[in-house]
Coordinates of C-alpha atoms in Angstrom, one line a residue:
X1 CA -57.8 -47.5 -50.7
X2 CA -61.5 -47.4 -49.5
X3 CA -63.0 -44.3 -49.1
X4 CA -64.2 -45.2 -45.3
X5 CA -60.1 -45.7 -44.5
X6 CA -59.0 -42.6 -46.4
X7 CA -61.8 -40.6 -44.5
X8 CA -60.3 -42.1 -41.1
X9 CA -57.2 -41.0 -42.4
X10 CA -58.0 -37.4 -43.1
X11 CA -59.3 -37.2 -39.9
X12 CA -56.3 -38.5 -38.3
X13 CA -54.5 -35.7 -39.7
X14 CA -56.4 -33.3 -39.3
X15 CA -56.8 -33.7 -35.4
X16 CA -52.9 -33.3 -35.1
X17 CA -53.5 -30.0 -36.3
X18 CA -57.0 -28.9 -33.9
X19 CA -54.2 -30.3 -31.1
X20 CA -51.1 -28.1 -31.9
X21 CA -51.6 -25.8 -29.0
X22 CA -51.4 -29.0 -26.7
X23 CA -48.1 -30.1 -28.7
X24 CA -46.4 -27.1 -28.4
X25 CA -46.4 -28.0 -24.5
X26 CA -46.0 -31.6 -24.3
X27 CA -43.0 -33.8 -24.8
X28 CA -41.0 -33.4 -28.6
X29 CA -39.9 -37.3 -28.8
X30 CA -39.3 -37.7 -32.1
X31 CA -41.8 -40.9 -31.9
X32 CA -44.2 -42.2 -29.0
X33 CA -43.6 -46.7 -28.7
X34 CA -46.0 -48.7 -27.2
X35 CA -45.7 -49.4 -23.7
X36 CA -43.5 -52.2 -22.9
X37 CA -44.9 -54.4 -19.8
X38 CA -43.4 -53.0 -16.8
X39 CA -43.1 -54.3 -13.3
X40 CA -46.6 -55.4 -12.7
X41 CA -48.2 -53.7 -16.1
X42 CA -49.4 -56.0 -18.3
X43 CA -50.2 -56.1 -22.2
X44 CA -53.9 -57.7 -22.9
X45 CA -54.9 -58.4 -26.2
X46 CA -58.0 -60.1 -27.4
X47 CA -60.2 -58.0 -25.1
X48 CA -63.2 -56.9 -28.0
X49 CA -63.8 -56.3 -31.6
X50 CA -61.6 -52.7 -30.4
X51 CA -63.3 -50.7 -33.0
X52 CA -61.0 -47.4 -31.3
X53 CA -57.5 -49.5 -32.2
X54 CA -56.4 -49.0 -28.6
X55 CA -54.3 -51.0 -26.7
X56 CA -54.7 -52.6 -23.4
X57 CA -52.3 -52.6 -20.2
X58 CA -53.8 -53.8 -16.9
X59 CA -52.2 -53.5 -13.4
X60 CA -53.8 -56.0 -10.7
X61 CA -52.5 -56.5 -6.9
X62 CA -51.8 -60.4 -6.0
X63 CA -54.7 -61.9 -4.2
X64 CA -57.4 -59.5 -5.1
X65 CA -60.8 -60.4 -3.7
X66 CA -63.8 -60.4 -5.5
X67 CA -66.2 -57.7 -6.0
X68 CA -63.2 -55.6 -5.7
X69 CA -63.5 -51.8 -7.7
X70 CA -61.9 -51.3 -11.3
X71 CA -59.8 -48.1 -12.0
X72 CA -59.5 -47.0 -15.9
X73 CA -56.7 -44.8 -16.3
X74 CA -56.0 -42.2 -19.2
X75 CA -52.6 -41.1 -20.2
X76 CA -52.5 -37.4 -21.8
X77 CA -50.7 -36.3 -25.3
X78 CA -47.5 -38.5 -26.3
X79 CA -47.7 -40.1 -23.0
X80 CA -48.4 -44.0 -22.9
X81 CA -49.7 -46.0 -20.5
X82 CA -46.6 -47.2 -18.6
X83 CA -45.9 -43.2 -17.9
X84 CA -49.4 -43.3 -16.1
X85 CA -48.1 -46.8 -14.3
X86 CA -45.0 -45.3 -13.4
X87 CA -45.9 -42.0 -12.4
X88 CA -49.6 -41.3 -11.4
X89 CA -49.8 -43.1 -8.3
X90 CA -52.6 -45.6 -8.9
X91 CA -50.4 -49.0 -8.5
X92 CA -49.5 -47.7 -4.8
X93 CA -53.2 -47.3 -4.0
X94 CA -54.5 -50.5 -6.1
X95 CA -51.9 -52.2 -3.5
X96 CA -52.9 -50.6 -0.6
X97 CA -56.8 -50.8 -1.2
X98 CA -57.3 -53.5 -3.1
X99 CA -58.2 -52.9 -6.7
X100 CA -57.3 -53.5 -10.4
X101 CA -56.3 -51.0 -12.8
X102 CA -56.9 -50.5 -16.6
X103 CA -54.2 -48.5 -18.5
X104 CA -55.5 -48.0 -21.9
X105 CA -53.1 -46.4 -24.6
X106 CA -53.5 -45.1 -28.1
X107 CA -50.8 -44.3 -30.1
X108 CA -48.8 -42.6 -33.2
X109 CA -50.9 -44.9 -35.3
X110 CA -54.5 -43.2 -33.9
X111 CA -53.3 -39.7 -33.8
X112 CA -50.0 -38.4 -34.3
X113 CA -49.3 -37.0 -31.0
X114 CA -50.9 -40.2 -28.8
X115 CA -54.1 -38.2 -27.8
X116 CA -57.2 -39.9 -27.5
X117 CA -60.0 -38.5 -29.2
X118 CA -61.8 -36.6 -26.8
X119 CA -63.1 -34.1 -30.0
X120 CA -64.2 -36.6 -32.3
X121 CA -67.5 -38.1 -32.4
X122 CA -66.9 -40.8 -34.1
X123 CA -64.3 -41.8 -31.3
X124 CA -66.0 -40.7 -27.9
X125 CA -69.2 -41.4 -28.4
X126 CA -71.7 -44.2 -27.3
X127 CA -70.4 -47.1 -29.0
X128 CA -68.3 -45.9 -31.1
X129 CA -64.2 -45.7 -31.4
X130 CA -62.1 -45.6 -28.8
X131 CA -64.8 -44.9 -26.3
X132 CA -66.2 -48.3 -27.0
X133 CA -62.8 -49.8 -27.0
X134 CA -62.4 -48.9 -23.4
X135 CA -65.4 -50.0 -22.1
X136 CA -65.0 -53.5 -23.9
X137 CA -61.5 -53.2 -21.3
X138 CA -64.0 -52.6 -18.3
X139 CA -66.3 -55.8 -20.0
X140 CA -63.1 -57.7 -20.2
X141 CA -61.6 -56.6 -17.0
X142 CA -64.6 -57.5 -14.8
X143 CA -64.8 -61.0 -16.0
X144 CA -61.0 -61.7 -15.1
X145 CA -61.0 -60.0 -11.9
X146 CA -64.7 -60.5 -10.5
X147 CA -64.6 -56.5 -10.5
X148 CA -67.7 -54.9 -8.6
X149 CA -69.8 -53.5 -11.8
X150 CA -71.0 -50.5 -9.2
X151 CA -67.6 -49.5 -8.3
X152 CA -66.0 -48.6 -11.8
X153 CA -64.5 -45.6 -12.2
X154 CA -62.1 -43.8 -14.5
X155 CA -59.7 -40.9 -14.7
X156 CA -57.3 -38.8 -16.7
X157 CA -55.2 -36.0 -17.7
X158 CA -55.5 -33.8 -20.4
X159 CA -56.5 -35.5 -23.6
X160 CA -57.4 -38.5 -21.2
X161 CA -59.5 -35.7 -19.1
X162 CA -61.4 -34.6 -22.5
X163 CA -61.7 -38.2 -22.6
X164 CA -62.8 -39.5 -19.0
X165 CA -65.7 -36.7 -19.2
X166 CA -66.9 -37.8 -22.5
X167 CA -67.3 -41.4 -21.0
X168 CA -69.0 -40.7 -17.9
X169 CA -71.5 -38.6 -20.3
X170 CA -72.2 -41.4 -22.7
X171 CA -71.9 -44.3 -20.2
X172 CA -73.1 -42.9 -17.2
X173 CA -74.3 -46.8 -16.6
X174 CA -70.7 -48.1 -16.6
X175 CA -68.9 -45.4 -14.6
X176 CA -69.7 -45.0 -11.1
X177 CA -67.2 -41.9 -11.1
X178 CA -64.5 -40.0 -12.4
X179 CA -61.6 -37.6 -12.0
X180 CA -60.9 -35.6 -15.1
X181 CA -57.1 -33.3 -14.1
X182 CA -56.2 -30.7 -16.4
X183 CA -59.3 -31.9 -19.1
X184 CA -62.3 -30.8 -21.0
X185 CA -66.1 -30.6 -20.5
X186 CA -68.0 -33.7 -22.0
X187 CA -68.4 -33.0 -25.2
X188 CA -66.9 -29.2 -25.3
X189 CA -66.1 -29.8 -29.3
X190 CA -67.6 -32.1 -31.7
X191 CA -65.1 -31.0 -34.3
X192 CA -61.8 -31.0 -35.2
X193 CA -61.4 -27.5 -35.5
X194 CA -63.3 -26.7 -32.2
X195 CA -60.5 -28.6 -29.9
X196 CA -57.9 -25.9 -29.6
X197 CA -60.9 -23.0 -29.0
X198 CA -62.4 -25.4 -25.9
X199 CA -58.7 -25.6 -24.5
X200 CA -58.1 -21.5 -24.3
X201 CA -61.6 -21.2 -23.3
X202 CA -64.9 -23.1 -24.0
X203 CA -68.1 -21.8 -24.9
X204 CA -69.8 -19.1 -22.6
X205 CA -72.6 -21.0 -21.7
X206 CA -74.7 -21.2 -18.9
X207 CA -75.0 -24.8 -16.3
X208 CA -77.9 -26.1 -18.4
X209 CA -76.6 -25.8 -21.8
X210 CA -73.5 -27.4 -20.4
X211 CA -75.5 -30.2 -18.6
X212 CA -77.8 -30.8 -21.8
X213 CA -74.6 -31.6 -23.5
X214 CA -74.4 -34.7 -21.0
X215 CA -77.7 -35.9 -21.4
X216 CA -77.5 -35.7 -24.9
X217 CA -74.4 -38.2 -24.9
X218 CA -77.4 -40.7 -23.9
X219 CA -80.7 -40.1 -24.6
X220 CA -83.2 -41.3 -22.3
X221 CA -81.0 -41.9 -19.0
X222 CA -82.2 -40.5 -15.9
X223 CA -79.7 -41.4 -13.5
X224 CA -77.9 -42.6 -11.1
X225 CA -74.9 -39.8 -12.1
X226 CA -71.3 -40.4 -11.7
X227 CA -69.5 -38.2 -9.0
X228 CA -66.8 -36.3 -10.6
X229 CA -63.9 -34.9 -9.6
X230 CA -61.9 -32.0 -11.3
X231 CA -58.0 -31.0 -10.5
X232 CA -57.4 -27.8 -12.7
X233 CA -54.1 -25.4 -12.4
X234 CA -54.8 -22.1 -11.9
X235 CA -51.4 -21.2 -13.8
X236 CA -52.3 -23.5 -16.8
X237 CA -52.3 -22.4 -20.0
X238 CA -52.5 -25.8 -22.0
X239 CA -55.5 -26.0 -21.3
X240 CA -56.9 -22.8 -19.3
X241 CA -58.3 -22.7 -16.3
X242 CA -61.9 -21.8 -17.7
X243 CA -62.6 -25.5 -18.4
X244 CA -62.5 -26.4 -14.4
X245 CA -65.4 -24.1 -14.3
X246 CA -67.1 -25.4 -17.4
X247 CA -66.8 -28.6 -15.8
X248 CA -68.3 -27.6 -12.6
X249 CA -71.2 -25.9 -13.7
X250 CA -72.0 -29.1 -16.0
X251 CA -72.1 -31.8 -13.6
X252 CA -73.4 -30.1 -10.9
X253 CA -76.5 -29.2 -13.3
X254 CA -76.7 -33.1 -14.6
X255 CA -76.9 -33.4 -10.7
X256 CA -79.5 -30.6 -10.1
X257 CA -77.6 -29.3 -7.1
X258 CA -76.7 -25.4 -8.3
X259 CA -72.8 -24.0 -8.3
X260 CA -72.7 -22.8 -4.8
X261 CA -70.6 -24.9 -2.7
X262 CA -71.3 -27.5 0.4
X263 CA -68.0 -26.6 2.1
X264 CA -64.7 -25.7 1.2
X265 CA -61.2 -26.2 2.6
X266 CA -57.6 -25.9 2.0
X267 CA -55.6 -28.5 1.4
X268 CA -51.4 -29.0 1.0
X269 CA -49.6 -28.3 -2.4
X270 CA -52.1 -24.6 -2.3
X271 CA -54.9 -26.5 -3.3
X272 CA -58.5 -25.1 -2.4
X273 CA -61.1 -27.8 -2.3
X274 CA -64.7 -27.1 -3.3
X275 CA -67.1 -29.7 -2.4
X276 CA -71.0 -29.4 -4.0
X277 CA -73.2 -31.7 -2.1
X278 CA -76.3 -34.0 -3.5
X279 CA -79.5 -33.9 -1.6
X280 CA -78.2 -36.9 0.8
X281 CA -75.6 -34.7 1.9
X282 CA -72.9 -36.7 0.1
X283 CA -70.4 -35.1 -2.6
X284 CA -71.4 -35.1 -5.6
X285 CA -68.8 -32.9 -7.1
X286 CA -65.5 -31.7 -5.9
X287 CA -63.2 -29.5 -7.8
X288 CA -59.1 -29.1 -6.6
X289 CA -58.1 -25.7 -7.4
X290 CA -54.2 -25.7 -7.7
X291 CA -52.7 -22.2 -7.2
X292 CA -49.8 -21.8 -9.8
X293 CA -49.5 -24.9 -10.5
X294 CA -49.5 -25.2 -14.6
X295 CA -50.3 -28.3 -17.2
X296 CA -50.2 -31.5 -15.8
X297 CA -51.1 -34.5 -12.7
X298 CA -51.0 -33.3 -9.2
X299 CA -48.5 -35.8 -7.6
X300 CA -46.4 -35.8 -4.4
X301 CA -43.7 -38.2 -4.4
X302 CA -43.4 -39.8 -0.6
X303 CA -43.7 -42.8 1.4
X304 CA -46.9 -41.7 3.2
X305 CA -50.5 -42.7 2.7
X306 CA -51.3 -39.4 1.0
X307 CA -48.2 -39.0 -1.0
X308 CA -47.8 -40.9 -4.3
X309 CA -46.2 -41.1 -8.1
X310 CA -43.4 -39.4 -9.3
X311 CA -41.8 -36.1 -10.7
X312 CA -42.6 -36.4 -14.7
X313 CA -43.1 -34.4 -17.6
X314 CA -46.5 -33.2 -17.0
X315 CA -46.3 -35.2 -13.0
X316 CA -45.9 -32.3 -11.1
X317 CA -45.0 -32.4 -7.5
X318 CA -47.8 -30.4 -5.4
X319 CA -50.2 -33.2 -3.9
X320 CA -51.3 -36.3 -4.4
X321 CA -54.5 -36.5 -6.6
X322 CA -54.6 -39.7 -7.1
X323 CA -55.2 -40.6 -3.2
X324 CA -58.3 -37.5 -2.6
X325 CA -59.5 -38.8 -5.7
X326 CA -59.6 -42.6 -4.4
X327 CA -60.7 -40.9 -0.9
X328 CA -63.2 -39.1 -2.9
X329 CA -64.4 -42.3 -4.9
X330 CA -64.3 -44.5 -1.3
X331 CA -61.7 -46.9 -2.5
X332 CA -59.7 -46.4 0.9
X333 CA -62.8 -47.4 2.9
X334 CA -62.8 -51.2 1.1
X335 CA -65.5 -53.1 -1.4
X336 CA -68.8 -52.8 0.1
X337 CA -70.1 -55.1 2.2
X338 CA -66.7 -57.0 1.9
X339 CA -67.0 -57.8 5.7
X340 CA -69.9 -59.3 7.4
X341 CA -70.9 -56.2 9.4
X342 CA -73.7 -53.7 8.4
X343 CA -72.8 -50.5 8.2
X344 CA -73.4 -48.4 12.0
X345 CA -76.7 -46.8 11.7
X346 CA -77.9 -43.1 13.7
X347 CA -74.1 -41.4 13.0
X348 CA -74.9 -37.7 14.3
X349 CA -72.8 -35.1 15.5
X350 CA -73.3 -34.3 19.3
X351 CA -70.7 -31.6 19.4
X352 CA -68.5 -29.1 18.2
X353 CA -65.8 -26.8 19.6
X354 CA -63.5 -24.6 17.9
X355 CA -60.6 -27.3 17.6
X356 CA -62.6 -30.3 18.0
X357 CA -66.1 -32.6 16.5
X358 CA -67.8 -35.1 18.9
X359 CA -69.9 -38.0 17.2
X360 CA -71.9 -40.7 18.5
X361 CA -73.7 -44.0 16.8
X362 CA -75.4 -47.1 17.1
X363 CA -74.2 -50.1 17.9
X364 CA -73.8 -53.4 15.8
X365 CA -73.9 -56.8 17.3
X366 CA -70.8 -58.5 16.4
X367 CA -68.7 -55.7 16.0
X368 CA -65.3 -55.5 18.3
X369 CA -64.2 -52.2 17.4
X370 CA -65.1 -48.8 15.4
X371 CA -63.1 -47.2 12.5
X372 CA -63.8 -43.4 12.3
X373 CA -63.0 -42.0 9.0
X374 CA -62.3 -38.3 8.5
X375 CA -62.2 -36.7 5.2
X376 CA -61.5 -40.6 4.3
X377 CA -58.8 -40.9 5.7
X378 CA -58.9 -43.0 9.1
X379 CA -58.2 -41.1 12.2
X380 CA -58.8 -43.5 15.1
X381 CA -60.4 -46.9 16.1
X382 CA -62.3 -47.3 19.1
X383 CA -64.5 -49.6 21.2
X384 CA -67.3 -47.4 22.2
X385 CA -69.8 -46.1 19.9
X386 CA -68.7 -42.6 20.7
X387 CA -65.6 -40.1 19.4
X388 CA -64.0 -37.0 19.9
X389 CA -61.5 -35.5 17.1
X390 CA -59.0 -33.3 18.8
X391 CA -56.8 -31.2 17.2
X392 CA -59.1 -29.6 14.0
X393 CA -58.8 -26.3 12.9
X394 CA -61.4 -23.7 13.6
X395 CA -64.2 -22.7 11.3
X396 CA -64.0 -25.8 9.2
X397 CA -66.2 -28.4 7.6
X398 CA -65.2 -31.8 8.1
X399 CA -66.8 -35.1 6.6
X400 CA -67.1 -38.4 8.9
X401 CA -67.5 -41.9 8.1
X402 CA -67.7 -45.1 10.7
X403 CA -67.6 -48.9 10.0
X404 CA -67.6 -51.7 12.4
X405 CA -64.9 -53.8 12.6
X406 CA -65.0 -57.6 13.5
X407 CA -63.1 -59.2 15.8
X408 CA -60.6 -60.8 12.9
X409 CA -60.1 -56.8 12.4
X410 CA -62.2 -56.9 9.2
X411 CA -64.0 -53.4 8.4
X412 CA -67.7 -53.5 7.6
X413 CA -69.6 -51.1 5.2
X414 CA -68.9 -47.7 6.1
X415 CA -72.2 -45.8 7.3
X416 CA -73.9 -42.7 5.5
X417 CA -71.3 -39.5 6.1
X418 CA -72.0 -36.4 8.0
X419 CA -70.7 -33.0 8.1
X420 CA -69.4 -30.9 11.4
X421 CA -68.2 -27.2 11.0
X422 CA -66.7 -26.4 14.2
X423 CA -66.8 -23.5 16.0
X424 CA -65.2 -19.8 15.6
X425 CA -62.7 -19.3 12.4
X426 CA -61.5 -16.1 11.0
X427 CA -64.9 -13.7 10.4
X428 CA -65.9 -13.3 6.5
X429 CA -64.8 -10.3 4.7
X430 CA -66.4 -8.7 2.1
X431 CA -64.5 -6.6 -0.8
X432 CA -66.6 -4.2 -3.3
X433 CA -64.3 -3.1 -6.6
X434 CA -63.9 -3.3 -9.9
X435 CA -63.0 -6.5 -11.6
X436 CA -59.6 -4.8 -12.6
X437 CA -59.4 -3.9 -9.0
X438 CA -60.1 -7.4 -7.6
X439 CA -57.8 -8.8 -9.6
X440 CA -54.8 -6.8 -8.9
X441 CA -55.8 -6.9 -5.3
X442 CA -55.3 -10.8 -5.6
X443 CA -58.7 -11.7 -5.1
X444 CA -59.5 -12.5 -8.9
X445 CA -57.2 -14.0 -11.9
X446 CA -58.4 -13.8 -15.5
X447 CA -58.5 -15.9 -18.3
X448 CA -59.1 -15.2 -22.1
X449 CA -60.4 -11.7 -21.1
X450 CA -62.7 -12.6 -18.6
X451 CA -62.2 -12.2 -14.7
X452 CA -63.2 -15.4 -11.9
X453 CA -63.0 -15.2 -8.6
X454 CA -60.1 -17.0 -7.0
X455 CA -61.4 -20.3 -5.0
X456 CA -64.5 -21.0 -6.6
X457 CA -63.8 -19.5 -10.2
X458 CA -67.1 -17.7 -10.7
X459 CA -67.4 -15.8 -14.0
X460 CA -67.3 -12.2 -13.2
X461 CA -67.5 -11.0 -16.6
X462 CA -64.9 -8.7 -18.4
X463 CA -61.5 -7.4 -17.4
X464 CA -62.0 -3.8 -17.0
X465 CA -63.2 -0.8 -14.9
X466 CA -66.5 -0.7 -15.8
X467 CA -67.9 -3.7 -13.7
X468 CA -68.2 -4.2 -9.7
X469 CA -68.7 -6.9 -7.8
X470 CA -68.4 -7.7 -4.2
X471 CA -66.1 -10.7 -3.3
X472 CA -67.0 -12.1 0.2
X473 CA -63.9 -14.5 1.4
X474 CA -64.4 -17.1 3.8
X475 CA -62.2 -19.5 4.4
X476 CA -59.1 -17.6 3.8
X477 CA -58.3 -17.4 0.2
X478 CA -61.7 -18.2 -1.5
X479 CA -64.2 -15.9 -2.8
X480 CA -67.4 -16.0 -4.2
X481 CA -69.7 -13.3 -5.9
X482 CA -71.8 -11.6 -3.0
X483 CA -73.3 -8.8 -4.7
X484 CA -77.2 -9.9 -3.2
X485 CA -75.7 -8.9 0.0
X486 CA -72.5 -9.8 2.4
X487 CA -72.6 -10.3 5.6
X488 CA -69.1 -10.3 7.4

């Protein structure tokens, strides 16, 4: 045997062992098979040189235009690709939207429990291993498809999140975004032995160090950044809850946009959404905060447009991420400039009441109707170049869109997006205690010792009686350090 294969070989084995803490919560199947082609899922081969020794399963509507976007999809430990198919969400949307999908699957033969090699720089890295292999997919999947090269994005769970972050760090050029759900930070360990430490808790360091590890995946490159989205568990103790935060604070550094959020909101399935603007005004970031839910995808099985997948092993019914990820991303609003109408121009808000936002734009020749998008989901088409949202809830932040629509009902580009708190709300409240108080108060959970405030999972320090803080909460349910000063 040559020493280069018996290396790989030791290295295989041991990464099953740096991933034992994953095993002992993922499926016991004696042995993970292939994925057999499913429904619309498809085996490729042939797609590269695949220096990873991946496999490649693609999922593409019928009829889908050109320029449309390209979803990559990660499957976590002994899953395979045709469990992501089946029970994610993404063919429902790829339907619905209009876009392909890349399911890429390693196996027993890579690593004995199926994990891709989110902890191994010779297999996440910039052209190398498996991180290669799946952007020869993208290379080969935008040649048969016609996919839009500025709409790529990927996403995945667990292993696949350790995975999805370590791509959008070394090909920041490739991916135009990406949703890592129950994952790692880019490039959390480098080593074998490092995995299971990142997964209990990763490094204490601060939003530079974190972002430095990013911009060391490829040297040289100064932007544009992909937007990222991050689902974490607050009840997960695969891989703890302390990464969501490690995640935060390193993309919104890469982004140069500081940890405080834009707005945040409450969502179904006691999810608290945390959105961290860029200096357009658009999200940049956006981190899901599930309360009690543990290891796993976020789904919600359901016929309607913001319910997808299926109850799994590690698909766990709370909401759908798949579809505020795609919202997030834009994939509901259509490929850009895939009608013939320019996007609206002068969107502004003109008013806000305590249940309702009034907005007003320009016109565009040409255009026989309006499509208002709120939170990307759209809420109403009309003929005038002004709306009124009834019916929102009070001392909220909401995000709006507006394209023009053609008289053969084709949607233009969506315009630039502006936020509208409206009016009143519950006050702020502001709690001073120990971090042993805050936390059995409910205001605070801890993790590997340390205390973060529930909501936006700032790092209180230690879990004792011997350091205060003061928690302000606004909305309801979220807290964030306010020791400078709170004002209620």
């Amino acid at each position: 045997m040559r020493p280069s294969i018996l290396r790989r070989l030791l290295r295989r084995v041991a990464a099953t062992a740096a991933l034992a803490l994953v095993a002992a919560t993922l499926s016991t199947a004696a042995s993970v098979q292939p994925a057999a082609a499913a429904g619309g899922l498809q085996q490729v081969t042939g797609f590269g040189s695949n220096p990873g020794n991946l496999q490649m399963y693609e999922y593409a509507p019928a009829a889908l235009p050109a320029n449309a976007p390209l979803v990559v999809a990660l499957h976590g430990c002994t899953q395979t690709a045709n469990d992501y198919y089946a029970s994610s969400g993404w063919p429902k949307y790829a339907d619905l939207w209009g876009f392909a999908v890349v399911f890429p699957q390693t196996t027993a033969a890579n690593n004995a429990l199926s994990c891709f090699g989110w902890f191994d720089p010779a297999e996440d890295g910039r052209g190398r291993g498996e991180a290669a292999s799946i952007v020869q997919m993208v290379e080969y999947a935008k040649q048969r498809y016609g996919s839009d090269g500025r709409q790529v994005y990927v996403t995945g769970l667990s292993a696949g999140g350790g995975m999805t972050a370590d791509l959008l760090a070394a090909y920041p050029d490739v991916f135009a975004g990406g949703s890592v759900a129950s994952g790692l930070p880019a490039q959390c360990a480098t080593s074998q032995a490092g995995a299971s430490g990142c997964q209990t808790g990763p490094q204490k360091l601060t939003p530079a160090q974190w972002g430095d590890k990013v911009r060391g995946a490829y040297p040289g490159y100064s932007g544009p950044w992909p937007r990222v989205a991050i689902w974490q568990g607050t009840a997960d103790y695969t891989v703890y809850p302390a990464n969501a935060t490690a995640l935060r604070d390193q993309w919104t550094d890469v982004w140069g946009i500081g940890q405080t959020p834009s707005a945040t909101d409450n969502l179904p399935g006691g999810t608290t959404r945390s959105v961290y603007d860029d200096a357009s005004g658009d999200p940049a970031v956006v981190t899901y905060s599930l309360s009690g839910m543990g290891h796993g995808l976020a789904v919600s099985p359901g016929s309607g447009t913001d319910q997808c997948g299926a109850t799994a092993a590690y698909f766990l019914n709370t909401i759908c991420s798949t579809y505020h990820t795609g919202v997030f991303w834009g994939l509901d609003q259509g490929v850009p400039g895939g009608g013939q109408l320019p996007a609206p121009s002068g969107l502004r808000v003109t008013g806000v009441t305590a249940d309702s936002v009034s907005l007003s734009w320009d016109a565009v020749a040409g255009a026989g109707s309006y499509a208002v998008h709120r939170d990307g989901a759209k809420v109403a088409t009309t003929a005038a170049t002004t709306y009124t949202d009834p019916g929102l809830t009070a001392g909220t932040a909401y995000r709006y869109t507006v394209a023009a629509v053609d008289g053969s009902g084709t949607p233009g580009t969506a315009s630039s997006q502006v936020t509208a708190t409206t009016a009143g709300g519950a006050p702020a409240r502001c709690f001073t205690a120990t971090n042993y108080a805050q936390v059995a108060a409910g205001r605070a959970h801890t993790t590997g010792g340390s205390v973060y405030a529930n909501g936006s999972d700032q790092n209180m320090g230690l879990y004792n009686v011997f350091v205060t803080h003061t928690l302000k909460e606004s909305p309801s349910g979220y807290f964030v350090i306010a020791d400078t000063g709170c004002t209620a």
